[in-house]
Amino acid sequence: MAVATGSLDQALTHASRLLAREPALAEAQADEILRVVPGHPPALQLLAAARAAQGKLDTALAVLEPLAASQPRWAAVQFEFGLALARAGRRDEAIAALRRAVTMQADLPQAWRVLADQLRATGDIAGAEAACMEHVRHAAADPRLLAAGAALAENRIPEAEGLLRQHLREAPTDVAAIRMFAELAARLDRTDEARQLLERCLELAPGFHGARQNYALLLHRANLPERALTEIERLLAAEPDHPAHRNLKAVVLCRTGDYRTAIDLYAGLLDEHPDNASAWMSYGHALKTAGLTDRAIEAYRRALGLMPSFGEVWWSLANLKTFRFSGEDVAAMRAQLARIDLADADRLHLDFALGKALEDAGEYAASFRHYEAGNARRRGQLHYDPSETHARIEHIVRQYTPEFFARRAGSGSPARDPIFVVGLPRAGSTLIEQILSSHSQVEGTMELPEITLITRLLREQADVDSAMPYHDALARLDAGKLRELGERYLAHTRIQRKTPAPFFIDKMPNNFMHIGLIHLMLPNAIVIDARRHPMACCFSGFKQHFARGQSFSYRLDDLARYYTDYVRLMAHFDRVLPGRVHRVIYERMVEDTEGEVRRLLAHCGLPFEGACLRFFENARPVRTASSEQVRRPIYREGVDQWRHYAPWLGPLEQGLGEVLRAYPVVPE
């Protein structure tokens, strides 16, 4: 395109567009403009930028030095000059030019970034950090980051990733872009990558509080609460009144069981921000877990007063189990469900909550319709394949044989501290935990995620083409490595222990899948299997909306297959590790509480204590859906509650087959 065929402005615009993808053509275009209009400053700037993009630093500087001298108040030229000087290794001159650029025009984020890099290279760490924070402050003005941010906000993930990768190739120290890329990686469950990106971000910009907040949240989600609290304390040291930092601290403290401190933090936040419905809900969760039910209900009501469509709060009230909705509550929930603009998440939670309200009112057909609708909506959001679970069970049965364990006898940590309570959700595991934790030598903690984290660690160590990576990696570990895993488990769960009791409970039900791992790394740990009537257990799971996990629980036939696979797996371990697992049948516990409690304590090697029969007096925090139920004596009503729904449970009954007919015996 010759200048003669269009205006000068059009020629410059065309050359600018070429600069990013075809710098040689941009250089040719700038030369053509300068042939027609010699000495034209914008064309000279473009020519220098095109040469620099091709690595022609000497010829670029030959243009920029006289241009910068003749245009001392032109910030963009000073930035271009500073950038070229930096690339040429002329650091002091680069710093001077970059300082001139940002003094004249502060909203040049990449000028601040390059200035930070140059100052860091000279050893001026304080100056580098100050420049870096100016870069962060003005990053919103960068059109490339704006485009990437818009793509991320609209969930156009591949586009956002492409834009960020390209930008970081050109500007690898752009901490705003690194933080954005970390957010993208976290969304895709590339947790380790996200963590490494944020660590790099904070290495470059220790004062980047937004990135540190993200890092602390990521550590919390990775079940590293001690490290998360360290980062949060650094944030609070710099910004003691910052509501997001205080809120995150409360969240992490709830994870570590420090509910009283968390409750105080939430109360302080709500004094300052009383119109935050989400904060009222979080406050309610903490109060509920601490056993302060009336205050929890009041907090949930405050949240609904601010946001009547807040489905998760309606479900939180239903999830108290002992709470009963009023007629006005039912009408309010129905009114919200009738809205065409109701968000899917709110609709899902409201269906589960209304199902519970109608169940309490004895309207079982209508109740089931709402449970069914909530489950169908949730099932549509998940990617659960029951055949994958079945294949995993079959692999475990084949791998973990008596010979497999015999070859590894004597491995693992000798510690006896943990008591693992496993089984299916809603099978009575919280009741067992409450009974055991009422003993003077046992501390109740929570559903600890550490076993799952260890399986992920093993999965990362396996061959990339392994069909069952975690199990294959575990099979290759020697006695020393198995002991290390046991010691790791004890170290990582220590933060949950608040008393000197010699035993503690890990009540993660899904750990029944990992009996082999538990036995190998902690051979002296106690394992209790909580089992409940298949129809009662499965239907109780069907009407429970779980915060996370339990993807099998949202369809009746999936529940039947999962329960059947669970029974098969536990029967296998009964055969290959006889006596290793003590089974508690829920219905027997209801009928003969003292006898079952005595047998349970004897298996754990604990003397009988009467407090274990008065478990409902135990004021310890309880985090599961049964938190209110275990604060009262054992009652029979829950045993046969599922029978009200029998007309609609055909797929469940049929899928359970012989496992149901033989219960509590295990079929051959």
JSON list of C-alpha atoms in Angstrom, two decimals, residues 128-305:
[
{"chain": "A", "resi": 128, "resn": "ALA", "atom": "CA", "xyz": [11.30, -2.74, 41.58]},
{"chain": "A", "resi": 129, "resn": "GLU", "atom": "CA", "xyz": [8.41, -3.69, 43.82]},
{"chain": "A", "resi": 130, "resn": "ALA", "atom": "CA", "xyz": [7.03, -0.15, 43.78]},
{"chain": "A", "resi": 131, "resn": "ALA", "atom": "CA", "xyz": [7.19, -0.11, 39.96]},
{"chain": "A", "resi": 132, "resn": "CYS", "atom": "CA", "xyz": [5.64, -3.56, 39.83]},
{"chain": "A", "resi": 133, "resn": "MET", "atom": "CA", "xyz": [2.68, -2.41, 41.92]},
{"chain": "A", "resi": 134, "resn": "GLU", "atom": "CA", "xyz": [2.21, 0.57, 39.60]},
{"chain": "A", "resi": 135, "resn": "HIS", "atom": "CA", "xyz": [2.16, -1.94, 36.74]},
{"chain": "A", "resi": 136, "resn": "VAL", "atom": "CA", "xyz": [-0.59, -3.88, 38.53]},
{"chain": "A", "resi": 137, "resn": "ARG", "atom": "CA", "xyz": [-2.52, -0.69, 39.24]},
{"chain": "A", "resi": 138, "resn": "HIS", "atom": "CA", "xyz": [-2.56, 0.30, 35.58]},
{"chain": "A", "resi": 139, "resn": "ALA", "atom": "CA", "xyz": [-2.83, -3.19, 34.04]},
{"chain": "A", "resi": 140, "resn": "ALA", "atom": "CA", "xyz": [-6.53, -2.71, 33.37]},
{"chain": "A", "resi": 141, "resn": "ALA", "atom": "CA", "xyz": [-5.53, -0.22, 30.67]},
{"chain": "A", "resi": 142, "resn": "ASP", "atom": "CA", "xyz": [-3.59, -2.85, 28.70]},
{"chain": "A", "resi": 143, "resn": "PRO", "atom": "CA", "xyz": [-5.76, -3.78, 25.68]},
{"chain": "A", "resi": 144, "resn": "ARG", "atom": "CA", "xyz": [-4.28, -7.31, 25.47]},
{"chain": "A", "resi": 145, "resn": "LEU", "atom": "CA", "xyz": [-5.12, -8.04, 29.10]},
{"chain": "A", "resi": 146, "resn": "LEU", "atom": "CA", "xyz": [-8.54, -6.48, 28.63]},
{"chain": "A", "resi": 147, "resn": "ALA", "atom": "CA", "xyz": [-9.21, -8.89, 25.77]},
{"chain": "A", "resi": 148, "resn": "ALA", "atom": "CA", "xyz": [-7.95, -11.88, 27.77]},
{"chain": "A", "resi": 149, "resn": "GLY", "atom": "CA", "xyz": [-9.98, -10.81, 30.81]},
{"chain": "A", "resi": 150, "resn": "ALA", "atom": "CA", "xyz": [-13.15, -10.50, 28.75]},
{"chain": "A", "resi": 151, "resn": "ALA", "atom": "CA", "xyz": [-12.61, -13.98, 27.29]},
{"chain": "A", "resi": 152, "resn": "LEU", "atom": "CA", "xyz": [-12.05, -15.39, 30.78]},
{"chain": "A", "resi": 153, "resn": "ALA", "atom": "CA", "xyz": [-15.15, -13.65, 32.17]},
{"chain": "A", "resi": 154, "resn": "GLU", "atom": "CA", "xyz": [-17.26, -15.10, 29.35]},
{"chain": "A", "resi": 155, "resn": "ASN", "atom": "CA", "xyz": [-15.73, -18.57, 29.87]},
{"chain": "A", "resi": 156, "resn": "ARG", "atom": "CA", "xyz": [-14.08, -18.58, 26.44]},
{"chain": "A", "resi": 157, "resn": "ILE", "atom": "CA", "xyz": [-11.21, -20.49, 28.01]},
{"chain": "A", "resi": 158, "resn": "PRO", "atom": "CA", "xyz": [-9.23, -21.57, 24.91]},
{"chain": "A", "resi": 159, "resn": "GLU", "atom": "CA", "xyz": [-9.27, -18.01, 23.58]},
{"chain": "A", "resi": 160, "resn": "ALA", "atom": "CA", "xyz": [-8.20, -16.58, 26.94]},
{"chain": "A", "resi": 161, "resn": "GLU", "atom": "CA", "xyz": [-5.41, -19.13, 27.24]},
{"chain": "A", "resi": 162, "resn": "GLY", "atom": "CA", "xyz": [-4.13, -18.34, 23.75]},
{"chain": "A", "resi": 163, "resn": "LEU", "atom": "CA", "xyz": [-4.10, -14.60, 24.41]},
{"chain": "A", "resi": 164, "resn": "LEU", "atom": "CA", "xyz": [-2.34, -14.99, 27.75]},
{"chain": "A", "resi": 165, "resn": "ARG", "atom": "CA", "xyz": [0.27, -17.41, 26.43]},
{"chain": "A", "resi": 166, "resn": "GLN", "atom": "CA", "xyz": [1.12, -15.06, 23.59]},
{"chain": "A", "resi": 167, "resn": "HIS", "atom": "CA", "xyz": [1.29, -12.07, 25.92]},
{"chain": "A", "resi": 168, "resn": "LEU", "atom": "CA", "xyz": [3.50, -13.87, 28.43]},
{"chain": "A", "resi": 169, "resn": "ARG", "atom": "CA", "xyz": [5.90, -14.95, 25.69]},
{"chain": "A", "resi": 170, "resn": "GLU", "atom": "CA", "xyz": [6.46, -11.27, 24.99]},
{"chain": "A", "resi": 171, "resn": "ALA", "atom": "CA", "xyz": [6.17, -10.06, 28.60]},
{"chain": "A", "resi": 172, "resn": "PRO", "atom": "CA", "xyz": [7.12, -12.98, 30.90]},
{"chain": "A", "resi": 173, "resn": "THR", "atom": "CA", "xyz": [7.26, -10.80, 34.02]},
{"chain": "A", "resi": 174, "resn": "ASP", "atom": "CA", "xyz": [3.78, -9.31, 33.62]},
{"chain": "A", "resi": 175, "resn": "VAL", "atom": "CA", "xyz": [2.44, -10.23, 37.07]},
{"chain": "A", "resi": 176, "resn": "ALA", "atom": "CA", "xyz": [-1.11, -9.17, 36.19]},
{"chain": "A", "resi": 177, "resn": "ALA", "atom": "CA", "xyz": [-1.09, -11.61, 33.28]},
{"chain": "A", "resi": 178, "resn": "ILE", "atom": "CA", "xyz": [0.54, -14.33, 35.42]},
{"chain": "A", "resi": 179, "resn": "ARG", "atom": "CA", "xyz": [-2.21, -13.93, 38.01]},
{"chain": "A", "resi": 180, "resn": "MET", "atom": "CA", "xyz": [-4.87, -14.12, 35.30]},
{"chain": "A", "resi": 181, "resn": "PHE", "atom": "CA", "xyz": [-3.26, -17.26, 33.89]},
{"chain": "A", "resi": 182, "resn": "ALA", "atom": "CA", "xyz": [-3.26, -18.77, 37.38]},
{"chain": "A", "resi": 183, "resn": "GLU", "atom": "CA", "xyz": [-7.01, -18.13, 37.62]},
{"chain": "A", "resi": 184, "resn": "LEU", "atom": "CA", "xyz": [-7.48, -19.87, 34.28]},
{"chain": "A", "resi": 185, "resn": "ALA", "atom": "CA", "xyz": [-5.37, -22.87, 35.40]},
{"chain": "A", "resi": 186, "resn": "ALA", "atom": "CA", "xyz": [-7.36, -23.14, 38.65]},
{"chain": "A", "resi": 187, "resn": "ARG", "atom": "CA", "xyz": [-10.63, -23.19, 36.72]},
{"chain": "A", "resi": 188, "resn": "LEU", "atom": "CA", "xyz": [-9.31, -26.12, 34.69]},
{"chain": "A", "resi": 189, "resn": "ASP", "atom": "CA", "xyz": [-8.23, -27.96, 37.87]},
{"chain": "A", "resi": 190, "resn": "ARG", "atom": "CA", "xyz": [-4.56, -27.54, 36.94]},
{"chain": "A", "resi": 191, "resn": "THR", "atom": "CA", "xyz": [-3.96, -26.79, 40.60]},
{"chain": "A", "resi": 192, "resn": "ASP", "atom": "CA", "xyz": [-0.21, -27.32, 40.70]},
{"chain": "A", "resi": 193, "resn": "GLU", "atom": "CA", "xyz": [0.28, -25.06, 37.69]},
{"chain": "A", "resi": 194, "resn": "ALA", "atom": "CA", "xyz": [-1.90, -22.37, 39.26]},
{"chain": "A", "resi": 195, "resn": "ARG", "atom": "CA", "xyz": [0.07, -22.55, 42.49]},
{"chain": "A", "resi": 196, "resn": "GLN", "atom": "CA", "xyz": [3.42, -22.30, 40.68]},
{"chain": "A", "resi": 197, "resn": "LEU", "atom": "CA", "xyz": [2.18, -19.31, 38.68]},
{"chain": "A", "resi": 198, "resn": "LEU", "atom": "CA", "xyz": [1.08, -17.49, 41.81]},
{"chain": "A", "resi": 199, "resn": "GLU", "atom": "CA", "xyz": [4.37, -18.30, 43.55]},
{"chain": "A", "resi": 200, "resn": "ARG", "atom": "CA", "xyz": [6.21, -16.76, 40.59]},
{"chain": "A", "resi": 201, "resn": "CYS", "atom": "CA", "xyz": [3.87, -13.79, 40.74]},
{"chain": "A", "resi": 202, "resn": "LEU", "atom": "CA", "xyz": [4.64, -13.19, 44.42]},
{"chain": "A", "resi": 203, "resn": "GLU", "atom": "CA", "xyz": [8.34, -13.70, 43.84]},
{"chain": "A", "resi": 204, "resn": "LEU", "atom": "CA", "xyz": [8.23, -10.80, 41.38]},
{"chain": "A", "resi": 205, "resn": "ALA", "atom": "CA", "xyz": [5.74, -8.70, 43.34]},
{"chain": "A", "resi": 206, "resn": "PRO", "atom": "CA", "xyz": [5.57, -9.58, 47.07]},
{"chain": "A", "resi": 207, "resn": "GLY", "atom": "CA", "xyz": [3.23, -6.65, 47.62]},
{"chain": "A", "resi": 208, "resn": "PHE", "atom": "CA", "xyz": [0.68, -7.87, 45.07]},
{"chain": "A", "resi": 209, "resn": "HIS", "atom": "CA", "xyz": [-2.08, -8.48, 47.61]},
{"chain": "A", "resi": 210, "resn": "GLY", "atom": "CA", "xyz": [-4.60, -9.67, 45.03]},
{"chain": "A", "resi": 211, "resn": "ALA", "atom": "CA", "xyz": [-2.27, -12.45, 43.95]},
{"chain": "A", "resi": 212, "resn": "ARG", "atom": "CA", "xyz": [-1.52, -13.38, 47.57]},
{"chain": "A", "resi": 213, "resn": "GLN", "atom": "CA", "xyz": [-5.25, -13.59, 48.30]},
{"chain": "A", "resi": 214, "resn": "ASN", "atom": "CA", "xyz": [-5.61, -15.94, 45.31]},
{"chain": "A", "resi": 215, "resn": "TYR", "atom": "CA", "xyz": [-2.64, -17.97, 46.55]},
{"chain": "A", "resi": 216, "resn": "ALA", "atom": "CA", "xyz": [-4.07, -18.32, 50.06]},
{"chain": "A", "resi": 217, "resn": "LEU", "atom": "CA", "xyz": [-7.41, -19.44, 48.62]},
{"chain": "A", "resi": 218, "resn": "LEU", "atom": "CA", "xyz": [-5.66, -22.01, 46.42]},
{"chain": "A", "resi": 219, "resn": "LEU", "atom": "CA", "xyz": [-3.73, -23.35, 49.42]},
{"chain": "A", "resi": 220, "resn": "HIS", "atom": "CA", "xyz": [-6.98, -23.63, 51.35]},
{"chain": "A", "resi": 221, "resn": "ARG", "atom": "CA", "xyz": [-8.62, -25.57, 48.54]},
{"chain": "A", "resi": 222, "resn": "ALA", "atom": "CA", "xyz": [-5.57, -27.84, 48.34]},
{"chain": "A", "resi": 223, "resn": "ASN", "atom": "CA", "xyz": [-6.05, -28.69, 52.04]},
{"chain": "A", "resi": 224, "resn": "LEU", "atom": "CA", "xyz": [-2.96, -26.81, 53.15]},
{"chain": "A", "resi": 225, "resn": "PRO", "atom": "CA", "xyz": [-4.61, -24.67, 55.85]},
{"chain": "A", "resi": 226, "resn": "GLU", "atom": "CA", "xyz": [-1.46, -23.87, 57.83]},
{"chain": "A", "resi": 227, "resn": "ARG", "atom": "CA", "xyz": [0.22, -22.42, 54.75]},
{"chain": "A", "resi": 228, "resn": "ALA", "atom": "CA", "xyz": [-2.99, -20.61, 53.78]},
{"chain": "A", "resi": 229, "resn": "LEU", "atom": "CA", "xyz": [-3.17, -18.98, 57.23]},
{"chain": "A", "resi": 230, "resn": "THR", "atom": "CA", "xyz": [0.47, -17.87, 56.93]},
{"chain": "A", "resi": 231, "resn": "GLU", "atom": "CA", "xyz": [-0.35, -16.03, 53.69]},
{"chain": "A", "resi": 232, "resn": "ILE", "atom": "CA", "xyz": [-3.53, -14.55, 55.17]},
{"chain": "A", "resi": 233, "resn": "GLU", "atom": "CA", "xyz": [-1.63, -13.23, 58.19]},
{"chain": "A", "resi": 234, "resn": "ARG", "atom": "CA", "xyz": [0.80, -11.49, 55.80]},
{"chain": "A", "resi": 235, "resn": "LEU", "atom": "CA", "xyz": [-2.18, -9.88, 54.08]},
{"chain": "A", "resi": 236, "resn": "LEU", "atom": "CA", "xyz": [-3.74, -8.82, 57.37]},
{"chain": "A", "resi": 237, "resn": "ALA", "atom": "CA", "xyz": [-0.44, -7.37, 58.57]},
{"chain": "A", "resi": 238, "resn": "ALA", "atom": "CA", "xyz": [-0.55, -5.02, 55.58]},
{"chain": "A", "resi": 239, "resn": "GLU", "atom": "CA", "xyz": [-4.34, -4.50, 55.46]},
{"chain": "A", "resi": 240, "resn": "PRO", "atom": "CA", "xyz": [-5.78, -5.42, 58.87]},
{"chain": "A", "resi": 241, "resn": "ASP", "atom": "CA", "xyz": [-9.31, -4.23, 58.11]},
{"chain": "A", "resi": 242, "resn": "HIS", "atom": "CA", "xyz": [-9.62, -5.73, 54.63]},
{"chain": "A", "resi": 243, "resn": "PRO", "atom": "CA", "xyz": [-12.95, -7.63, 54.59]},
{"chain": "A", "resi": 244, "resn": "ALA", "atom": "CA", "xyz": [-11.92, -10.23, 51.99]},
{"chain": "A", "resi": 245, "resn": "HIS", "atom": "CA", "xyz": [-8.81, -11.20, 53.98]},
{"chain": "A", "resi": 246, "resn": "ARG", "atom": "CA", "xyz": [-10.81, -11.50, 57.20]},
{"chain": "A", "resi": 247, "resn": "ASN", "atom": "CA", "xyz": [-13.51, -13.52, 55.47]},
{"chain": "A", "resi": 248, "resn": "LEU", "atom": "CA", "xyz": [-10.96, -15.93, 54.00]},
{"chain": "A", "resi": 249, "resn": "LYS", "atom": "CA", "xyz": [-9.36, -16.35, 57.42]},
{"chain": "A", "resi": 250, "resn": "ALA", "atom": "CA", "xyz": [-12.76, -17.29, 58.84]},
{"chain": "A", "resi": 251, "resn": "VAL", "atom": "CA", "xyz": [-13.27, -19.82, 56.04]},
{"chain": "A", "resi": 252, "resn": "VAL", "atom": "CA", "xyz": [-9.90, -21.46, 56.67]},
{"chain": "A", "resi": 253, "resn": "LEU", "atom": "CA", "xyz": [-10.43, -21.52, 60.45]},
{"chain": "A", "resi": 254, "resn": "CYS", "atom": "CA", "xyz": [-13.69, -23.39, 59.88]},
{"chain": "A", "resi": 255, "resn": "ARG", "atom": "CA", "xyz": [-11.65, -25.97, 57.95]},
{"chain": "A", "resi": 256, "resn": "THR", "atom": "CA", "xyz": [-9.23, -26.35, 60.87]},
{"chain": "A", "resi": 257, "resn": "GLY", "atom": "CA", "xyz": [-12.02, -26.57, 63.46]},
{"chain": "A", "resi": 258, "resn": "ASP", "atom": "CA", "xyz": [-11.39, -23.16, 65.09]},
{"chain": "A", "resi": 259, "resn": "TYR", "atom": "CA", "xyz": [-15.07, -22.23, 64.97]},
{"chain": "A", "resi": 260, "resn": "ARG", "atom": "CA", "xyz": [-15.20, -19.78, 67.84]},
{"chain": "A", "resi": 261, "resn": "THR", "atom": "CA", "xyz": [-12.59, -17.52, 66.27]},
{"chain": "A", "resi": 262, "resn": "ALA", "atom": "CA", "xyz": [-14.26, -17.87, 62.88]},
{"chain": "A", "resi": 263, "resn": "ILE", "atom": "CA", "xyz": [-17.64, -16.94, 64.36]},
{"chain": "A", "resi": 264, "resn": "ASP", "atom": "CA", "xyz": [-16.15, -13.82, 65.92]},
{"chain": "A", "resi": 265, "resn": "LEU", "atom": "CA", "xyz": [-14.62, -12.84, 62.57]},
{"chain": "A", "resi": 266, "resn": "TYR", "atom": "CA", "xyz": [-17.93, -13.29, 60.75]},
{"chain": "A", "resi": 267, "resn": "ALA", "atom": "CA", "xyz": [-19.76, -11.32, 63.43]},
{"chain": "A", "resi": 268, "resn": "GLY", "atom": "CA", "xyz": [-17.32, -8.43, 63.05]},
{"chain": "A", "resi": 269, "resn": "LEU", "atom": "CA", "xyz": [-17.64, -8.46, 59.28]},
{"chain": "A", "resi": 270, "resn": "LEU", "atom": "CA", "xyz": [-21.44, -8.46, 59.46]},
{"chain": "A", "resi": 271, "resn": "ASP", "atom": "CA", "xyz": [-21.44, -5.53, 61.88]},
{"chain": "A", "resi": 272, "resn": "GLU", "atom": "CA", "xyz": [-19.65, -3.59, 59.14]},
{"chain": "A", "resi": 273, "resn": "HIS", "atom": "CA", "xyz": [-21.41, -5.14, 56.13]},
{"chain": "A", "resi": 274, "resn": "PRO", "atom": "CA", "xyz": [-24.91, -6.18, 57.27]},
{"chain": "A", "resi": 275, "resn": "ASP", "atom": "CA", "xyz": [-26.29, -6.35, 53.71]},
{"chain": "A", "resi": 276, "resn": "ASN", "atom": "CA", "xyz": [-24.08, -9.22, 52.55]},
{"chain": "A", "resi": 277, "resn": "ALA", "atom": "CA", "xyz": [-26.33, -12.29, 52.17]},
{"chain": "A", "resi": 278, "resn": "SER", "atom": "CA", "xyz": [-23.45, -14.66, 51.43]},
{"chain": "A", "resi": 279, "resn": "ALA", "atom": "CA", "xyz": [-21.66, -13.61, 54.63]},
{"chain": "A", "resi": 280, "resn": "TRP", "atom": "CA", "xyz": [-24.81, -14.27, 56.65]},
{"chain": "A", "resi": 281, "resn": "MET", "atom": "CA", "xyz": [-24.97, -17.76, 55.13]},
{"chain": "A", "resi": 282, "resn": "SER", "atom": "CA", "xyz": [-21.32, -18.49, 55.97]},
{"chain": "A", "resi": 283, "resn": "TYR", "atom": "CA", "xyz": [-21.94, -17.21, 59.49]},
{"chain": "A", "resi": 284, "resn": "GLY", "atom": "CA", "xyz": [-24.91, -19.56, 59.74]},
{"chain": "A", "resi": 285, "resn": "HIS", "atom": "CA", "xyz": [-22.79, -22.52, 58.61]},
{"chain": "A", "resi": 286, "resn": "ALA", "atom": "CA", "xyz": [-20.19, -21.83, 61.31]},
{"chain": "A", "resi": 287, "resn": "LEU", "atom": "CA", "xyz": [-22.85, -21.40, 64.01]},
{"chain": "A", "resi": 288, "resn": "LYS", "atom": "CA", "xyz": [-24.59, -24.61, 62.95]},
{"chain": "A", "resi": 289, "resn": "THR", "atom": "CA", "xyz": [-21.38, -26.64, 63.11]},
{"chain": "A", "resi": 290, "resn": "ALA", "atom": "CA", "xyz": [-20.58, -25.23, 66.55]},
{"chain": "A", "resi": 291, "resn": "GLY", "atom": "CA", "xyz": [-24.00, -26.42, 67.76]},
{"chain": "A", "resi": 292, "resn": "LEU", "atom": "CA", "xyz": [-25.50, -22.91, 68.02]},
{"chain": "A", "resi": 293, "resn": "THR", "atom": "CA", "xyz": [-28.58, -23.90, 66.05]},
{"chain": "A", "resi": 294, "resn": "ASP", "atom": "CA", "xyz": [-30.94, -21.06, 67.01]},
{"chain": "A", "resi": 295, "resn": "ARG", "atom": "CA", "xyz": [-28.34, -18.45, 66.08]},
{"chain": "A", "resi": 296, "resn": "ALA", "atom": "CA", "xyz": [-27.65, -20.32, 62.82]},
{"chain": "A", "resi": 297, "resn": "ILE", "atom": "CA", "xyz": [-31.34, -20.21, 61.90]},
{"chain": "A", "resi": 298, "resn": "GLU", "atom": "CA", "xyz": [-31.42, -16.48, 62.67]},
{"chain": "A", "resi": 299, "resn": "ALA", "atom": "CA", "xyz": [-28.39, -15.93, 60.40]},
{"chain": "A", "resi": 300, "resn": "TYR", "atom": "CA", "xyz": [-29.98, -17.91, 57.57]},
{"chain": "A", "resi": 301, "resn": "ARG", "atom": "CA", "xyz": [-33.18, -15.89, 57.97]},
{"chain": "A", "resi": 302, "resn": "ARG", "atom": "CA", "xyz": [-31.19, -12.67, 57.71]},
{"chain": "A", "resi": 303, "resn": "ALA", "atom": "CA", "xyz": [-29.67, -13.93, 54.45]},
{"chain": "A", "resi": 304, "resn": "LEU", "atom": "CA", "xyz": [-33.12, -14.75, 53.03]},
{"chain": "A", "resi": 305, "resn": "GLY", "atom": "CA", "xyz": [-34.43, -11.35, 54.09]}
]
